[in-house]
């Protein structure tokens, strides 16, 4: 059976990603001084204005405006309406609600039965989070998303290196892969849209994107004479970033996760400290899924966990191996419950999420990269005994 599937990515200069970068950059600056801080920082950007808003409870002293301008400059907005030195910045930050803090500071289990050390923290909110892994790439991520992220990152690299100096920070990529009987066979379509100077021709942009971006990333064996390539299909892309379209923290949740290959609980990541299970439990769910696949218990795994605010233990754990499991899904659920501690305190401790590691996640996806604690496969040997 033949099927086509598509995923997209965006560069760090996309208006939504500008906001994600600032949110996580401020979060890291806070955690560097105060690892126990509580934060949920969101940004909105439009035309020449940036709004930094949310709740922060911390002993850290961070100049939010200065940090935002530093990040805007780092991304590459050094001239124009939304340049780092000219844009207007408004801050609207308040402390975490005491009603929320009451449930996070001591879980329901801690209050009612004493519990153990990992019962100290309750979940920072209700909701469901998903994790996913599959065998399509060496990093156990979907091929469509992996290629889209790498194209977007390459687009940024050729701009920042000076190889293609006419490029500007905003950009988007998209890849469609043809699958036959569930196996990736070829790349059907590649889309690259990139902001650029007014002086460059579309012919040069198309030639350069093919030579320096697409051919460098998409394996030649996956391309054929029928592969369609679209570069700036509207014809021009001079106005970009917040000047061209508004941006908002957390509006690229599918780009951030698995490119649409599995369900999503709806919660965003950027700007949130690890007591927010929207972030920490999603990272841990990826950690579980990746270890299950790496151990050979399944070729594809989707995991859902769900929480009640103020309660440490998840209210449910769901596993779907899409028929690829070496044991049934019910058994996989029992393995997950036995081998992984899904309480927020335990997740934060095991993945070392009190450290300022989040700015690196703010563009090109939160999963599939070496160096992130949730990408380790250190549970593989322990899991193999269930084969």
Tab-separated table of C-alpha atoms in Angstrom, residues 5 16 24 29 48 76 107 120 124 176 188 207 219 234 241 246 281 288 290 294 298 318:
chain	number	residue	atom	x	y	z
A	5	UNK	CA	3.181	11.757	4.762
A	16	UNK	CA	6.841	31.992	16.556
A	24	UNK	CA	13.532	29.693	26.859
A	29	UNK	CA	18.934	32.813	32.672
A	48	UNK	CA	7.908	46.430	15.959
A	76	UNK	CA	19.901	37.831	13.145
A	107	UNK	CA	1.454	16.617	46.266
A	120	UNK	CA	7.229	15.910	47.227
A	124	UNK	CA	1.849	21.566	37.932
A	176	UNK	CA	6.776	14.720	1.913
A	188	UNK	CA	8.170	13.056	-3.097
A	207	UNK	CA	19.703	27.386	-7.610
A	219	UNK	CA	20.020	11.734	0.552
A	234	UNK	CA	4.900	32.726	-3.899
A	241	UNK	CA	9.825	37.755	11.039
A	246	UNK	CA	2.842	37.946	14.392
A	281	UNK	CA	6.417	14.549	31.268
A	288	UNK	CA	10.465	5.900	27.618
A	290	UNK	CA	12.955	5.687	22.700
A	294	UNK	CA	16.016	0.814	21.206
A	298	UNK	CA	8.706	-2.599	19.435
A	318	UNK	CA	-1.301	4.298	27.583
